[in-house]
Short mmCIF file of C-alpha atoms in Angstrom, two decimals:
data_model
loop_
_atom_site.label_atom_id
_atom_site.label_comp_id
_atom_site.label_asym_id
_atom_site.label_seq_id
_atom_site.Cartn_x
_atom_site.Cartn_y
_atom_site.Cartn_z
CA UNK A 1 0.06 0.20 0.30
CA UNK A 2 1.34 3.51 -1.10
CA UNK A 3 1.11 6.40 0.90
CA UNK A 4 -1.77 8.46 -0.02
CA UNK A 5 0.42 11.46 -0.24
CA UNK A 6 2.85 10.74 -2.23
CA UNK A 7 1.63 12.53 -5.45
CA UNK A 8 1.58 15.45 -3.67
CA UNK A 9 5.11 15.67 -2.33
CA UNK A 10 8.18 15.15 -4.33
CA UNK A 11 10.56 14.13 -1.32
CA UNK A 12 13.93 13.88 -3.63
CA UNK A 13 13.95 17.41 -4.56
CA UNK A 14 14.32 17.90 -0.59
CA UNK A 15 17.87 16.19 -0.98
CA UNK A 16 21.09 16.48 -2.87
CA UNK A 17 21.28 13.25 -3.74
CA UNK A 18 19.13 10.07 -2.94
CA UNK A 19 19.97 6.68 -1.01
CA UNK A 20 23.44 5.24 -0.72
CA UNK A 21 24.68 7.52 -3.70
CA UNK A 22 25.20 9.80 -0.26
CA UNK A 23 27.77 8.24 0.85
CA UNK A 24 31.15 10.10 1.74
CA UNK A 25 33.29 8.46 -1.68
CA UNK A 26 34.84 5.04 -0.50
CA UNK A 27 38.42 6.12 -1.08
CA UNK A 28 38.29 10.01 1.02
CA UNK A 29 36.07 8.05 3.74
CA UNK A 30 39.02 5.37 4.16
CA UNK A 31 41.54 8.30 4.33
CA UNK A 32 39.30 9.52 7.24
CA UNK A 33 39.28 6.01 9.11
CA UNK A 34 43.12 5.32 8.41
CA UNK A 35 44.46 4.50 12.08
CA UNK A 36 41.76 4.62 13.80
CA UNK A 37 41.04 1.15 14.33
CA UNK A 38 42.51 0.19 18.04
CA UNK A 39 43.05 -1.87 20.73
CA UNK A 40 39.80 -3.37 22.09
CA UNK A 41 39.17 -2.06 25.25
CA UNK A 42 41.55 -4.05 28.51
CA UNK A 43 38.17 -3.52 30.63
CA UNK A 44 34.55 -5.50 29.92
CA UNK A 45 34.28 -9.21 28.79
CA UNK A 46 33.82 -8.86 25.36
CA UNK A 47 36.09 -9.89 22.37
CA UNK A 48 35.70 -7.89 18.89
CA UNK A 49 35.44 -10.10 16.34
CA UNK A 50 34.36 -7.59 13.38
CA UNK A 51 35.66 -3.69 13.74
CA UNK A 52 37.04 -1.23 11.50
CA UNK A 53 40.15 -3.36 9.97
CA UNK A 54 38.37 -4.83 6.85
CA UNK A 55 35.59 -2.47 5.99
CA UNK A 56 32.57 -5.13 6.71
CA UNK A 57 28.88 -4.49 6.99
CA UNK A 58 28.84 -4.04 10.59
CA UNK A 59 31.00 -4.53 13.93
CA UNK A 60 30.31 -7.76 15.72
CA UNK A 61 31.61 -9.02 19.02
CA UNK A 62 30.76 -11.79 21.10
CA UNK A 63 29.71 -12.27 24.55
CA UNK A 64 30.44 -15.38 26.65
CA UNK A 65 28.35 -18.32 28.05
CA UNK A 66 27.68 -18.53 30.94
CA UNK A 67 27.69 -21.86 32.97
CA UNK A 68 29.50 -23.81 30.30
CA UNK A 69 27.30 -22.10 27.26
CA UNK A 70 28.32 -21.08 23.84
CA UNK A 71 28.60 -18.31 23.09
CA UNK A 72 26.77 -15.36 20.75
CA UNK A 73 27.68 -12.72 18.69
CA UNK A 74 26.28 -9.35 19.06
CA UNK A 75 25.93 -8.10 15.39
CA UNK A 76 25.66 -3.68 15.42
CA UNK A 77 25.08 -0.96 12.21
CA UNK A 78 23.76 1.98 11.42
CA UNK A 79 22.31 2.97 8.02
CA UNK A 80 20.89 6.41 6.74
CA UNK A 81 19.81 8.26 4.07
CA UNK A 82 18.22 10.75 1.95
CA UNK A 83 14.57 10.17 0.21
CA UNK A 84 15.29 7.53 -2.73
CA UNK A 85 11.88 8.12 -3.77
CA UNK A 86 9.12 10.22 -3.56
CA UNK A 87 6.86 8.51 -0.98
CA UNK A 88 7.41 8.38 1.88
CA UNK A 89 5.90 4.53 3.50
CA UNK A 90 8.06 3.19 0.41
CA UNK A 91 11.13 5.70 1.33
CA UNK A 92 10.65 4.04 4.35
CA UNK A 93 10.59 0.56 3.96
CA UNK A 94 13.75 0.55 1.81
CA UNK A 95 15.60 2.42 4.19
CA UNK A 96 14.06 -0.50 6.76
CA UNK A 97 15.39 -3.08 4.69
CA UNK A 98 19.01 -1.55 3.49
CA UNK A 99 19.48 -0.87 7.48
CA UNK A 100 18.57 -4.11 8.31
CA UNK A 101 20.60 -5.43 5.36
CA UNK A 102 24.43 -5.23 7.06
CA UNK A 103 22.80 -7.65 9.59
CA UNK A 104 21.89 -10.65 7.75
CA UNK A 105 25.23 -9.87 5.41
CA UNK A 106 26.88 -10.64 8.40
CA UNK A 107 24.62 -14.17 8.85
CA UNK A 108 23.16 -12.75 11.53
CA UNK A 109 19.33 -12.09 12.74
CA UNK A 110 18.28 -8.45 13.48
CA UNK A 111 16.74 -8.12 17.25
CA UNK A 112 15.75 -4.35 17.07
CA UNK A 113 16.51 -1.79 15.67
CA UNK A 114 15.71 2.62 16.47
CA UNK A 115 15.01 5.27 14.08
CA UNK A 116 17.23 7.36 13.15
CA UNK A 117 15.23 10.95 11.49
CA UNK A 118 16.36 14.21 10.51
CA UNK A 119 13.61 16.64 9.01
CA UNK A 120 13.09 19.99 7.97
CA UNK A 121 10.28 20.74 10.50
CA UNK A 122 9.28 23.86 9.13
CA UNK A 123 9.24 22.83 5.38
CA UNK A 124 7.77 19.06 5.10
CA UNK A 125 4.55 18.55 6.61
CA UNK A 126 5.31 15.99 10.26
CA UNK A 127 2.16 13.77 8.48
CA UNK A 128 4.91 12.70 5.85
CA UNK A 129 7.21 11.41 8.90
CA UNK A 130 4.24 9.46 9.80
CA UNK A 131 4.23 7.62 6.62
CA UNK A 132 8.30 7.20 6.87
CA UNK A 133 8.17 5.69 10.02
CA UNK A 134 5.32 3.05 9.55
CA UNK A 135 6.86 1.84 6.13
CA UNK A 136 10.14 1.75 8.47
CA UNK A 137 8.20 -0.40 10.99
CA UNK A 138 6.34 -2.48 9.10
CA UNK A 139 9.53 -3.59 7.65
CA UNK A 140 11.00 -4.44 10.63
CA UNK A 141 7.92 -6.48 11.88
CA UNK A 142 8.29 -8.65 8.45
CA UNK A 143 11.72 -9.11 9.27
CA UNK A 144 10.96 -9.72 13.05
CA UNK A 145 12.75 -7.62 14.30
CA UNK A 146 11.34 -4.62 17.49
CA UNK A 147 11.61 -1.27 16.82
CA UNK A 148 12.74 -0.16 19.99
CA UNK A 149 12.46 4.12 19.66
CA UNK A 150 15.00 6.50 18.35
CA UNK A 151 16.28 9.56 17.74
CA UNK A 152 15.28 12.45 15.80
CA UNK A 153 16.53 16.02 14.75
CA UNK A 154 15.41 18.95 12.94
CA UNK A 155 17.53 19.09 9.60
CA UNK A 156 17.40 20.85 6.70
CA UNK A 157 17.24 17.92 4.65
CA UNK A 158 14.96 14.58 5.57
CA UNK A 159 17.52 11.25 6.35
CA UNK A 160 15.85 8.82 7.54
CA UNK A 161 17.32 4.97 8.72
CA UNK A 162 17.77 2.56 11.78
CA UNK A 163 20.32 1.84 13.98
CA UNK A 164 20.42 -2.50 14.47
CA UNK A 165 21.02 -5.14 16.67
CA UNK A 166 21.02 -7.45 15.70
CA UNK A 167 22.46 -12.06 16.57
CA UNK A 168 24.75 -14.39 14.98
CA UNK A 169 27.01 -17.85 16.12
CA UNK A 170 30.34 -16.43 15.89
CA UNK A 171 31.64 -20.06 14.40
CA UNK A 172 29.25 -18.76 11.38
CA UNK A 173 29.60 -16.01 10.23
CA UNK A 174 29.67 -13.88 6.98
CA UNK A 175 32.52 -12.02 6.26
CA UNK A 176 34.18 -9.90 3.79
CA UNK A 177 38.15 -11.46 5.33
CA UNK A 178 37.04 -15.33 4.36
CA UNK A 179 37.05 -15.47 0.57
CA UNK A 180 39.49 -18.36 -0.64
CA UNK A 181 40.37 -19.24 -4.32
CA UNK A 182 38.41 -21.20 -6.50
CA UNK A 183 35.15 -20.61 -4.96
CA UNK A 184 32.36 -19.84 -7.17
CA UNK A 185 30.54 -16.40 -6.75
CA UNK A 186 26.17 -15.13 -6.41
CA UNK A 187 24.27 -11.76 -6.97
CA UNK A 188 21.28 -12.08 -4.87
CA UNK A 189 19.58 -8.99 -6.33
CA UNK A 190 19.90 -7.33 -10.14
CA UNK A 191 21.86 -4.36 -10.22
CA UNK A 192 20.50 -0.75 -11.95
CA UNK A 193 18.30 0.70 -8.22
CA UNK A 194 21.08 4.00 -8.73
CA UNK A 195 20.66 4.74 -12.04
CA UNK A 196 16.13 4.41 -12.00
CA UNK A 197 16.21 6.17 -8.54
CA UNK A 198 18.27 8.97 -10.02
CA UNK A 199 15.73 9.25 -13.33
CA UNK A 200 13.01 8.76 -10.72
CA UNK A 201 14.60 11.87 -9.51
CA UNK A 202 14.77 13.88 -12.50
CA UNK A 203 11.15 13.38 -13.50
CA UNK A 204 8.92 11.82 -11.06
CA UNK A 205 8.61 8.51 -13.19
CA UNK A 206 7.95 5.46 -10.80
CA UNK A 207 9.88 2.08 -11.07
CA UNK A 208 8.16 -0.13 -9.41
CA UNK A 209 10.47 -3.02 -10.06
CA UNK A 210 12.85 -0.79 -8.14
CA UNK A 211 11.51 -0.21 -4.92
CA UNK A 212 10.17 -3.80 -5.23
CA UNK A 213 13.77 -5.01 -4.91
CA UNK A 214 15.06 -2.38 -2.59
CA UNK A 215 12.10 -3.74 -0.39
CA UNK A 216 12.70 -7.25 -0.33
CA UNK A 217 14.36 -8.49 2.88
CA UNK A 218 18.10 -10.26 2.14
CA UNK A 219 16.73 -12.28 4.89
CA UNK A 220 15.97 -15.13 2.82
CA UNK A 221 19.73 -14.54 1.11
CA UNK A 222 21.51 -15.12 4.19
CA UNK A 223 20.11 -17.93 5.32
CA UNK A 224 20.61 -20.06 2.12
CA UNK A 225 24.18 -18.86 1.85
CA UNK A 226 24.46 -20.07 5.68
CA UNK A 227 23.39 -23.06 4.54
CA UNK A 228 24.94 -24.12 1.66
CA UNK A 229 28.08 -23.26 3.54
CA UNK A 230 29.43 -20.30 2.95
CA UNK A 231 31.67 -18.37 5.21
CA UNK A 232 32.45 -14.78 2.87
CA UNK A 233 29.60 -12.16 2.21
CA UNK A 234 28.81 -8.42 1.51
CA UNK A 235 26.53 -6.35 0.60
CA UNK A 236 25.82 -4.44 -2.67
CA UNK A 237 25.26 -0.76 -1.44
CA UNK A 238 26.75 2.65 -2.16
CA UNK A 239 29.93 1.33 -3.10
CA UNK A 240 28.25 -0.29 -6.40
CA UNK A 241 28.64 -3.95 -7.13
CA UNK A 242 33.35 -3.16 -8.19
CA UNK A 243 33.52 -1.92 -5.03
CA UNK A 244 32.16 -4.00 -2.29
CA UNK A 245 34.33 -6.71 -4.59
CA UNK A 246 37.09 -4.98 -4.61
CA UNK A 247 36.96 -4.68 -0.99
CA UNK A 248 35.87 -8.31 -0.62
CA UNK A 249 38.73 -9.13 -2.88
CA UNK A 250 41.14 -7.04 -1.08
CA UNK A 251 40.39 -7.63 2.25
CA UNK A 252 40.63 -11.69 1.35
CA UNK A 253 44.11 -11.32 -0.32
CA UNK A 254 42.61 -12.86 -3.98
CA UNK A 255 41.57 -11.84 -6.74
CA UNK A 256 37.75 -11.87 -8.29
CA UNK A 257 37.01 -12.21 -11.94
CA UNK A 258 33.54 -11.01 -12.73
CA UNK A 259 31.61 -12.81 -15.96
CA UNK A 260 30.31 -9.25 -17.02
CA UNK A 261 27.66 -11.51 -18.82
CA UNK A 262 26.12 -12.93 -16.11
CA UNK A 263 25.99 -9.86 -14.28
CA UNK A 264 21.27 -9.13 -14.27
CA UNK A 265 19.75 -6.08 -14.57
CA UNK A 266 16.86 -4.24 -13.72
CA UNK A 267 14.45 -3.51 -16.44
CA UNK A 268 15.62 0.03 -17.55
CA UNK A 269 18.63 -0.24 -16.10
CA UNK A 270 20.65 0.30 -19.67
CA UNK A 271 18.02 2.90 -20.93
CA UNK A 272 18.78 4.81 -17.97
CA UNK A 273 22.62 4.85 -18.46
CA UNK A 274 22.34 6.18 -21.96
CA UNK A 275 20.12 8.58 -21.26
CA UNK A 276 22.53 10.17 -18.75
CA UNK A 277 20.85 9.20 -15.22
CA UNK A 278 23.99 8.31 -13.47
CA UNK A 279 24.94 9.93 -10.45
CA UNK A 280 28.33 11.19 -9.50
CA UNK A 281 28.08 8.89 -6.61
CA UNK A 282 28.33 6.05 -9.37
CA UNK A 283 31.17 8.49 -11.45
CA UNK A 284 33.12 8.22 -8.25
CA UNK A 285 32.88 4.68 -7.62
CA UNK A 286 34.40 4.18 -10.82
CA UNK A 287 37.46 6.73 -10.36
CA UNK A 288 37.93 4.55 -6.82
CA UNK A 289 37.78 1.10 -8.65
CA UNK A 290 39.77 1.84 -11.52
CA UNK A 291 43.35 1.34 -10.23
CA UNK A 292 42.44 -1.87 -9.01
CA UNK A 293 40.93 -3.08 -11.98
CA UNK A 294 40.90 -4.97 -14.92
CA UNK A 295 38.21 -4.00 -17.24
CA UNK A 296 38.84 -6.31 -20.35
CA UNK A 297 36.58 -5.27 -23.30
CA UNK A 298 33.64 -3.68 -21.16
CA UNK A 299 32.50 -0.58 -22.87
CA UNK A 300 31.91 2.66 -20.89
CA UNK A 301 27.92 1.83 -20.49
CA UNK A 302 28.25 -1.61 -18.89
CA UNK A 303 30.97 0.06 -16.06
CA UNK A 304 29.22 2.10 -15.30
CA UNK A 305 26.33 -0.12 -14.44
CA UNK A 306 29.16 -2.43 -12.19
CA UNK A 307 29.67 0.65 -10.73
CA UNK A 308 26.31 2.23 -10.03
CA UNK A 309 25.52 3.13 -6.15
CA UNK A 310 23.12 1.02 -5.03
CA UNK A 311 20.16 1.21 -2.18
CA UNK A 312 18.98 -2.21 -0.57
CA UNK A 313 21.59 -4.13 -3.30
CA UNK A 314 21.75 -8.01 -2.86
CA UNK A 315 23.98 -10.16 -1.47
CA UNK A 316 27.11 -11.13 -2.86
CA UNK A 317 28.13 -14.46 -1.59
CA UNK A 318 31.54 -16.22 -1.92
CA UNK A 319 29.67 -19.78 -2.91
CA UNK A 320 26.40 -20.46 -4.93
CA UNK A 321 23.28 -19.63 -3.45
CA UNK A 322 20.19 -21.94 -4.84
CA UNK A 323 18.61 -19.25 -6.88
CA UNK A 324 20.70 -16.46 -7.58
CA UNK A 325 23.01 -16.07 -10.41
CA UNK A 326 27.01 -16.96 -10.44
CA UNK A 327 28.66 -14.08 -11.85
CA UNK A 328 32.06 -15.21 -11.50
CA UNK A 329 34.74 -16.87 -9.16
CA UNK A 330 37.05 -15.78 -6.91
CA UNK A 331 40.71 -16.73 -7.77
CA UNK A 332 44.46 -16.60 -6.57
CA UNK A 333 45.58 -12.90 -6.00
CA UNK A 334 46.89 -11.30 -8.84
CA UNK A 335 48.12 -8.21 -10.55
CA UNK A 336 44.57 -6.21 -9.72
CA UNK A 337 41.64 -6.95 -7.33
CA UNK A 338 39.37 -7.74 -10.24
CA UNK A 339 39.07 -8.42 -13.53
CA UNK A 340 36.28 -8.44 -15.87
CA UNK A 341 36.04 -10.80 -18.87
#
């Protein structure tokens, strides 16, 4: 059910960018974070399993079990962004699915979330906020995740997302640094979300296939990856397939070979690139990965689509996931971290 107000206010007009395309460029972010990864505090009884070092999707700590019980892993993440679509209810659904995805990308199960909201209270009516929060709550409910409040600020630009806490088996995590040569790569959602969202922002044209893809949880894909014995995965969001693939290959000490003909795209994605609806975030992604990528014979449009800044994209799994296309494989480390064929 769409918001009854979706035709009245074009939310994307109030954002300088849209969705995960608004992320700080990956190269700049890595420069900022360099040297900030410190040792585990001496006090306390937790162990940091996943932190800043590999740029994974969420932080993971273990809690020791009591009385000989098996320890649990706590997964912690936060994600929020500017409107990616004009419909406030759909934006809430998409932002919640995107925030929950980081837990699924680690092999975890989200258990509680809190809302993160920025709103221009003197510009946009609060009835829109209600629709945003309703959308987020419904996706969280679909995930079996409580929403326990949150935090809001008055801001010139609307932003929404969630901080999410989940649980996982510390011996069955999906990490981005555990890829090994000889393992295939699967992709669980098609690409093209960024260019379709950018076209929507520019023209108002609504792409139902993009909304449905972004609002879909990665829960089943995560469960299928774990059931198949996968130990390495990441989700594909603002840094594009090439950016997240580069990070996974770099962290794992391997090279990723991508079969460009096997990569799935949403209907209308290639036409959107052809017509020039490419975000600045996508172009920055491509600039960042170019020194680490052997593009082979891939044309310019294909390169842009592979670097397209996704919002609430699918999981990129080192392993075969039933129902998901195999788009490449990991091989021993070579000159480049990513090779297109």
